[in-house]
XYZ file of N, CA and C in Angstrom:
531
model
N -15.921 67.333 15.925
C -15.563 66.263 16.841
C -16.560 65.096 16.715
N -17.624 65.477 16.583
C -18.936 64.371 16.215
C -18.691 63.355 15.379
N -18.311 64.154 14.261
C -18.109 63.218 13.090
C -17.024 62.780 13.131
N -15.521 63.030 13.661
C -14.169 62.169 13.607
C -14.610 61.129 14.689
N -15.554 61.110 15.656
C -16.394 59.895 16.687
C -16.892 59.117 15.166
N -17.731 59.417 14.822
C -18.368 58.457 14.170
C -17.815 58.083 12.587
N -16.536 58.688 12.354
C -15.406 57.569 11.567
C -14.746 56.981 12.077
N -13.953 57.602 13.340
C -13.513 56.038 14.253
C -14.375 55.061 14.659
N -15.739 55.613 14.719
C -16.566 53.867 15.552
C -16.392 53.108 14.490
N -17.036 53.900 12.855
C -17.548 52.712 12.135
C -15.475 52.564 11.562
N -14.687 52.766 11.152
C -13.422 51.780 11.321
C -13.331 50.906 12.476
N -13.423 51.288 13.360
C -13.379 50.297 14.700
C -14.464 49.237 14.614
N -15.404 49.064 13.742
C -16.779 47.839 13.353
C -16.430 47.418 12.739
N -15.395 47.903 11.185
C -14.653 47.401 10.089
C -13.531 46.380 10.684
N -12.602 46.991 11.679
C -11.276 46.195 11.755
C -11.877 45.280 12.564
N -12.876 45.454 13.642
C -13.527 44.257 14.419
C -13.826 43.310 13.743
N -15.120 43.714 12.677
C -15.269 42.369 12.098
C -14.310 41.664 11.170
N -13.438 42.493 10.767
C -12.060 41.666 9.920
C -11.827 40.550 10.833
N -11.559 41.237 11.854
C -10.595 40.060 12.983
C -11.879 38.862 13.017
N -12.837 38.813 13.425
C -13.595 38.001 13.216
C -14.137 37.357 12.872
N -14.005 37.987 11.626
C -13.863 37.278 9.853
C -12.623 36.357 10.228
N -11.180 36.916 10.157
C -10.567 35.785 10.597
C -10.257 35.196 11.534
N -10.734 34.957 12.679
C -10.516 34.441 13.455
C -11.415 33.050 13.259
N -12.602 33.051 12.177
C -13.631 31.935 12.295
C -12.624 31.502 10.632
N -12.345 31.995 10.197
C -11.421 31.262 9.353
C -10.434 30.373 9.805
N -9.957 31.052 10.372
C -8.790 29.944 10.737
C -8.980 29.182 12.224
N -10.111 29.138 12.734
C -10.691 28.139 13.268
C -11.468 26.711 12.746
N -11.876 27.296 11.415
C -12.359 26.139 10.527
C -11.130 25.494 9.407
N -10.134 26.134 9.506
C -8.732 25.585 8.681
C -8.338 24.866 9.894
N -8.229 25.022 11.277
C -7.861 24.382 11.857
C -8.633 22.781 12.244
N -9.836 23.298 12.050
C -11.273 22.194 12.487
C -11.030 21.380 11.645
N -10.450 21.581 10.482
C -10.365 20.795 9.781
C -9.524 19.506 9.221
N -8.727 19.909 9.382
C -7.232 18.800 9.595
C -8.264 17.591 10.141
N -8.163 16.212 9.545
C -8.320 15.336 9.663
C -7.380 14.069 10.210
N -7.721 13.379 11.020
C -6.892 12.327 11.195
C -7.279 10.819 10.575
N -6.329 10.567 10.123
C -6.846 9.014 9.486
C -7.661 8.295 9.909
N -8.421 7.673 8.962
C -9.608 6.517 9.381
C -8.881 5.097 9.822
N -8.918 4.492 10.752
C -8.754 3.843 11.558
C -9.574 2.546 11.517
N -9.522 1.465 11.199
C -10.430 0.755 10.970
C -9.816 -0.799 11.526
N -10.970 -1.708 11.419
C -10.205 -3.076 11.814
C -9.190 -3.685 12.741
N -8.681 -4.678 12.826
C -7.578 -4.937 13.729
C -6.528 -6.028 12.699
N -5.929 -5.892 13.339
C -4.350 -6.961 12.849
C -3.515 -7.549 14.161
N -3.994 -8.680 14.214
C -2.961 -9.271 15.272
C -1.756 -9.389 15.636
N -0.557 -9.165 16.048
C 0.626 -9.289 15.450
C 0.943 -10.887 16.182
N 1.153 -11.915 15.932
C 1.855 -12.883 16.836
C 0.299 -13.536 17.342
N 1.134 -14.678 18.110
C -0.007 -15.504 19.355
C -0.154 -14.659 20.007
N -1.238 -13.683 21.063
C -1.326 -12.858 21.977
C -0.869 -11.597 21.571
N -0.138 -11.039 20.570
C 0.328 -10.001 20.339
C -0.453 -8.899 20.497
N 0.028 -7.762 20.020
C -0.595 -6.477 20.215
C -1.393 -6.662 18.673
N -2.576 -6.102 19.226
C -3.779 -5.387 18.382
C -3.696 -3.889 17.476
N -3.159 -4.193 16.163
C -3.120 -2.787 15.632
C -4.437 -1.939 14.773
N -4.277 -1.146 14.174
C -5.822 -0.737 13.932
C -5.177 -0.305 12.176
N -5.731 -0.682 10.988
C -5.267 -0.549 10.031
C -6.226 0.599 9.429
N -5.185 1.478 8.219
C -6.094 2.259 7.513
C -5.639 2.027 6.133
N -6.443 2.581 5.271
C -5.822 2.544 3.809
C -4.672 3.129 3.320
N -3.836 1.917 2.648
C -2.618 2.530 2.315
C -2.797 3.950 0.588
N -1.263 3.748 0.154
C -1.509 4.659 -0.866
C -1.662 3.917 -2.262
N -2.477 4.779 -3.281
C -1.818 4.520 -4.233
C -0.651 4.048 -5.354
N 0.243 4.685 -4.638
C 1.134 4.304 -5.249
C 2.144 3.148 -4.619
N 1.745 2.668 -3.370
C 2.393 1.178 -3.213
C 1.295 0.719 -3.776
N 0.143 0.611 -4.122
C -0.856 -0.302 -5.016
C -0.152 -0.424 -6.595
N 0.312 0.632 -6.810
C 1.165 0.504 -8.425
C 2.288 -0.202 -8.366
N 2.900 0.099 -7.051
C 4.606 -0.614 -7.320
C 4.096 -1.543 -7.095
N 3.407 -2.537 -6.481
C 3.178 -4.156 -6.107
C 2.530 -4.780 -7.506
N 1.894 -3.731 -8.134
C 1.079 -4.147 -9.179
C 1.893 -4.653 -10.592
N 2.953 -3.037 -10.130
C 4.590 -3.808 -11.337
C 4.740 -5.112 -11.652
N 5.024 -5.494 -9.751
C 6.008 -6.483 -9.527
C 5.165 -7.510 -9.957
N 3.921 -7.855 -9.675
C 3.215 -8.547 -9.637
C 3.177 -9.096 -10.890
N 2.890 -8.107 -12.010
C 2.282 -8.264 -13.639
C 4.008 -8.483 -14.017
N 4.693 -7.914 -13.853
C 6.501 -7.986 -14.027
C 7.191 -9.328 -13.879
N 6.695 -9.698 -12.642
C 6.650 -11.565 -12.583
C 6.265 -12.339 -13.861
N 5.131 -12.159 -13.795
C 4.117 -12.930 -14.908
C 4.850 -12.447 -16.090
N 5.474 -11.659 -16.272
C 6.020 -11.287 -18.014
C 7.643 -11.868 -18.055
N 8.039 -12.054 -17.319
C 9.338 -12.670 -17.053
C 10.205 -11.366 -17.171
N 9.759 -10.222 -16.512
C 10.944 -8.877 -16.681
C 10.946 -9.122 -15.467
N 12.435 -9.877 -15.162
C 13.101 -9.481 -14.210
C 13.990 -8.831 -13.805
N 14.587 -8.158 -14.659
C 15.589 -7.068 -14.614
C 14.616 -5.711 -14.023
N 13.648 -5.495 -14.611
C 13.184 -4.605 -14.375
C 12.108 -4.612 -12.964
N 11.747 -5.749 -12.614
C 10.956 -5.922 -11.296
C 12.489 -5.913 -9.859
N 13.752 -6.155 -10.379
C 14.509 -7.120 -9.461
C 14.544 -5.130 -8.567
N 14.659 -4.155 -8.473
C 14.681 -3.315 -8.260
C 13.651 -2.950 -6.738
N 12.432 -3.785 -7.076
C 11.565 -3.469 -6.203
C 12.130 -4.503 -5.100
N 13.003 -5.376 -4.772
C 12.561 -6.257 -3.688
C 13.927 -6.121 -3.187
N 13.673 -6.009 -2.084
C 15.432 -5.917 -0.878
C 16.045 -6.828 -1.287
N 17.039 -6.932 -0.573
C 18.410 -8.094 -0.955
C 18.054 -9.626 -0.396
N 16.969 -9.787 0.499
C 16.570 -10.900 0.962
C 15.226 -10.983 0.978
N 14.553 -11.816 0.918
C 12.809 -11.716 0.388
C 12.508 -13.129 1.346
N 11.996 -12.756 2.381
C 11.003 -13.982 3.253
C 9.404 -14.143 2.556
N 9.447 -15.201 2.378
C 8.061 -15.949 1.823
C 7.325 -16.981 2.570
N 6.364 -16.525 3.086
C 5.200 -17.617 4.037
C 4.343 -18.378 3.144
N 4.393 -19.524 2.959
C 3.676 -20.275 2.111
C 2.226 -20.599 3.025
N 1.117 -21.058 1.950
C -0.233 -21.356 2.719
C -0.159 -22.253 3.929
N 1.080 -23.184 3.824
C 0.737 -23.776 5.400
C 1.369 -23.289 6.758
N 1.635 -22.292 6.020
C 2.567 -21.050 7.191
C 4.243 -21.458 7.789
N 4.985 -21.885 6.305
C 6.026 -22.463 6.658
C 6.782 -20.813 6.171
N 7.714 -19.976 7.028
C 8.618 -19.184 5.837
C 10.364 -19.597 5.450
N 9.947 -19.335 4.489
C 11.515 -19.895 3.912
C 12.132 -18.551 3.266
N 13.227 -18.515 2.997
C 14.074 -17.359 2.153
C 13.945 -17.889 0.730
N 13.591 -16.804 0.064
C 13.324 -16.938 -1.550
C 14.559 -17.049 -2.053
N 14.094 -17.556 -3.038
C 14.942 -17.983 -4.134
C 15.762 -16.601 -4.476
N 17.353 -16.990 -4.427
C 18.119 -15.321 -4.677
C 17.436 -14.811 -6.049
N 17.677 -13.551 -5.755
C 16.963 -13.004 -7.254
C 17.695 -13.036 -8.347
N 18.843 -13.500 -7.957
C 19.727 -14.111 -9.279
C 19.242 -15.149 -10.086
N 18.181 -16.064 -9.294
C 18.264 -17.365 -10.164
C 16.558 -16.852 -10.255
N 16.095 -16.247 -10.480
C 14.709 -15.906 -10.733
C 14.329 -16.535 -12.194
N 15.432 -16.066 -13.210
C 15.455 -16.507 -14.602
C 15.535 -18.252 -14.638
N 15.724 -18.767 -13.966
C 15.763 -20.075 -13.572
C 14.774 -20.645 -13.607
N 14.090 -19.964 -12.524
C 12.418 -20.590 -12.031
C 11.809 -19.984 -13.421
N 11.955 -19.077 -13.952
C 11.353 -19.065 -15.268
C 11.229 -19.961 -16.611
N 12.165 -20.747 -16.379
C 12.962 -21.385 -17.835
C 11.726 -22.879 -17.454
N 10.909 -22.811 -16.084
C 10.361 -23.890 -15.880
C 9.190 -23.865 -16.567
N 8.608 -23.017 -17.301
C 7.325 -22.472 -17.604
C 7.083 -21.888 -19.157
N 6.364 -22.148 -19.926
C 6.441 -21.475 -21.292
C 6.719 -19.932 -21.143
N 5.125 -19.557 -20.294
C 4.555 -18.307 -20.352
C 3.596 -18.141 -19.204
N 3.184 -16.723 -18.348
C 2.376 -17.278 -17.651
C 1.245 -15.515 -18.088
N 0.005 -15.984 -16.996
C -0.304 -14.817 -17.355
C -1.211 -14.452 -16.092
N -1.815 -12.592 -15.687
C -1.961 -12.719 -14.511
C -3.351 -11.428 -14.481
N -4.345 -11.813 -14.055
C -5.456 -11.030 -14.073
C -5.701 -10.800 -12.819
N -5.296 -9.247 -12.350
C -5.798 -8.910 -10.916
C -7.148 -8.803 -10.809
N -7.629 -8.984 -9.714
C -8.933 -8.698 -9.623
C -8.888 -7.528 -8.905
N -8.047 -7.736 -7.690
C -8.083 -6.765 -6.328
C -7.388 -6.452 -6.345
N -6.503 -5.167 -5.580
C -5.401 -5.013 -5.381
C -5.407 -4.173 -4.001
N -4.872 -3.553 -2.946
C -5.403 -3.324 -2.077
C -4.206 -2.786 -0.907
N -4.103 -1.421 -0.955
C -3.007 -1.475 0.306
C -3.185 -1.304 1.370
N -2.710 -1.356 2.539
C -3.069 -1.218 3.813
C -1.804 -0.612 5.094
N -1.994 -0.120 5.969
C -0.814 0.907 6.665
C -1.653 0.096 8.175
N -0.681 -0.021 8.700
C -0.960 -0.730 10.413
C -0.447 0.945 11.136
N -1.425 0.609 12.032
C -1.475 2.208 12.737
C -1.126 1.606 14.296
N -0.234 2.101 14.991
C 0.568 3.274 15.218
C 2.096 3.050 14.258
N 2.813 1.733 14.271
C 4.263 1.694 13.276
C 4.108 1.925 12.051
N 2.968 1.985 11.482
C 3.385 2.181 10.212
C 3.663 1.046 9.244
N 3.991 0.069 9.526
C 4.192 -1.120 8.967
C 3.075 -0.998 7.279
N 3.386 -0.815 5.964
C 2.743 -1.296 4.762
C 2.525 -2.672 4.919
N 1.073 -2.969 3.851
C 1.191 -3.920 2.824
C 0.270 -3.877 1.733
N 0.434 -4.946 1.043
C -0.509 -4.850 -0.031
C -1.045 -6.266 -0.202
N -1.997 -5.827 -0.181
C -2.807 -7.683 -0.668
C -3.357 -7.555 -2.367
N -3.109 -8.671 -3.137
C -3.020 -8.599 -4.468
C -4.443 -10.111 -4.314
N -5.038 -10.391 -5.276
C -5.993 -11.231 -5.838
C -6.189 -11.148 -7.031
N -5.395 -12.408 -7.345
C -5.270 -12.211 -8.512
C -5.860 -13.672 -9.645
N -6.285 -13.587 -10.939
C -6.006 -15.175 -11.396
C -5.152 -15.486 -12.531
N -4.280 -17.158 -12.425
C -3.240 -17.268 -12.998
C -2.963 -18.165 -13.607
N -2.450 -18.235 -14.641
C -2.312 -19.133 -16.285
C -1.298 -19.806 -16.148
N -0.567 -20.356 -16.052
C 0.897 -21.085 -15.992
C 0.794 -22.258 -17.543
N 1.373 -21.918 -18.416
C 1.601 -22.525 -19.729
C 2.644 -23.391 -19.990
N 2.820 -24.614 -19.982
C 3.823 -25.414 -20.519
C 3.917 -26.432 -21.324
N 4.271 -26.101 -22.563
C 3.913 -27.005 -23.635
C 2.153 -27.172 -23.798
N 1.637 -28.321 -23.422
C 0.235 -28.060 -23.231
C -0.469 -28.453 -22.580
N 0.248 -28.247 -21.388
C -0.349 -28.064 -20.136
C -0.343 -26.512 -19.614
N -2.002 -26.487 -19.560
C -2.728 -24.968 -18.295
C -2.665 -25.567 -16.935
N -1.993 -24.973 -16.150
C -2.310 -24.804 -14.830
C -2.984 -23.258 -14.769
N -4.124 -23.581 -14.164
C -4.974 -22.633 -13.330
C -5.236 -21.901 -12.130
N -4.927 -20.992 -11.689
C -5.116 -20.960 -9.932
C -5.305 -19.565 -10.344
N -6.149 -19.649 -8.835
C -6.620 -17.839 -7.970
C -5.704 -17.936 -7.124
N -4.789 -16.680 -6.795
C -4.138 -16.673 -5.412
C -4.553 -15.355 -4.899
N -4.151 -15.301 -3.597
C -4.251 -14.123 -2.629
C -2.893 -13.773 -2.215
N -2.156 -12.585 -2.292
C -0.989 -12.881 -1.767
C -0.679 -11.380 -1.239
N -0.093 -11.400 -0.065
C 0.338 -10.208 0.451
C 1.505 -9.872 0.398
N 2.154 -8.582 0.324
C 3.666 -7.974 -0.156
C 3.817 -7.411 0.974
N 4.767 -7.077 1.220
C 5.227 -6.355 2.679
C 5.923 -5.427 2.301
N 6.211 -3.874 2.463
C 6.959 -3.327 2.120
C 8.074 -2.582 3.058
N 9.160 -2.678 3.102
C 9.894 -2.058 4.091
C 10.063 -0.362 3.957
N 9.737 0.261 5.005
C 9.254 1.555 5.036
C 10.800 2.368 4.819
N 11.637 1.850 5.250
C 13.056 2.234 5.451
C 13.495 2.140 3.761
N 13.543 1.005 3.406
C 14.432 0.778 2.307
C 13.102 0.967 1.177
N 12.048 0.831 1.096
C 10.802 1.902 0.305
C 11.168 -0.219 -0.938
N 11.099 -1.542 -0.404
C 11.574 -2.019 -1.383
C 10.280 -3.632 -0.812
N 10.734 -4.430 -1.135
C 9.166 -5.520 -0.940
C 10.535 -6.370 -0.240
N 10.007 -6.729 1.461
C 10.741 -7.890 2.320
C 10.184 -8.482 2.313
N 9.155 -9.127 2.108
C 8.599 -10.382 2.277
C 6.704 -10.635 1.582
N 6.658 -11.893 1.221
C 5.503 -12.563 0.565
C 5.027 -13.043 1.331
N 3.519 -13.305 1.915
C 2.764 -14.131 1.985
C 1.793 -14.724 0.942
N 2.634 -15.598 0.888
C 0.738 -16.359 -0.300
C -0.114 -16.863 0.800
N -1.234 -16.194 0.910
C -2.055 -16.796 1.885
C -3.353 -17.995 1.098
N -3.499 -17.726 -0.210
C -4.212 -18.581 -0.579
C -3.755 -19.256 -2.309
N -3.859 -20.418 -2.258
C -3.508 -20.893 -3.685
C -4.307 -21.792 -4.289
N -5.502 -21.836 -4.911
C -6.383 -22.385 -5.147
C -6.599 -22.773 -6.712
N -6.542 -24.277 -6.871
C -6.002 -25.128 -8.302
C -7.467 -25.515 -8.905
């Protein structure tokens, strides 16, 4: 009887510390789950609400980066994919107008030899609590015609619609000649 006591205690020390073993396991799987970094603010509007932005993904940094370098090469067949059926554009003095249909894109091209486009930055960003994407691009840019260089740095932000996963709207916030 002694000894079937003292194989049940020490199993009963074994299955104890199992449980305890996991129980601090999956207290630290749980501890762990992270919530997004939270950073900065974004105004929405005059007076609007204050959102708190975190870093977007990768891979809206690639699709904007397409569109971006896709512009500059004159593939528009192959960029016209990324942008919804209507594209709002805020120009630097904060006028927005509706872009040019993406039908006549080849149009605005035929104005230009060649152009060419060196990102510097590229940069996405997620507005916290909606969700709202974007991407801010910095980039510098060659515009070739006959023989004339136009030169410029721009800054320009993409908007991406979370629904349709496609680019609604441009801001060029900076265009510098």
């Amino acid at each position: 009887q002694q000894k079937s006591i003292k194989i049940n205690l020490k199993l009963y020390k074994t299955i104890t510390m199992k449980k305890i073993l996991l129980l601090i396991l999956i207290t630290a799987f749980i501890g762990c789950e992270t919530q997004p970094k939270l950073a900065g603010q974004f105004q929405t509007g005059q007076g609007g609400v204050e959102r708190k932005l975190e870093l977007g993904s990768d891979e809206d940094a690639m699709f904007i980066k397409e569109a971006v370098l896709g512009w500059a090469a004159k593939e528009y067949e192959k960029i016209r994919e990324k942008f919804g059926d209507s594209l709002i554009v805020r120009r630097p003095s904060g006028n927005y107008t509706n872009a040019v249909k993406i039908e006549n894109w080849e149009n605005y091209g035929a104005t230009y030899d060649s152009m060419t486009r060196n990102i510097i930055s590229i940069i996405p960003m997620k507005m916290s609590p909606n969700g709202y994407r974007f991407v801010d691009v910095f980039f510098n840019q060659n515009v070739y015609s006959d023989t004339i260089i136009d030169e410029s740095r721009r800054f320009e932000r993409y908007w991406i619609n979370s629904e349709t996963e496609k680019i609604a709207a441009l801001s060029i916030i900076m265009e510098e000649e």
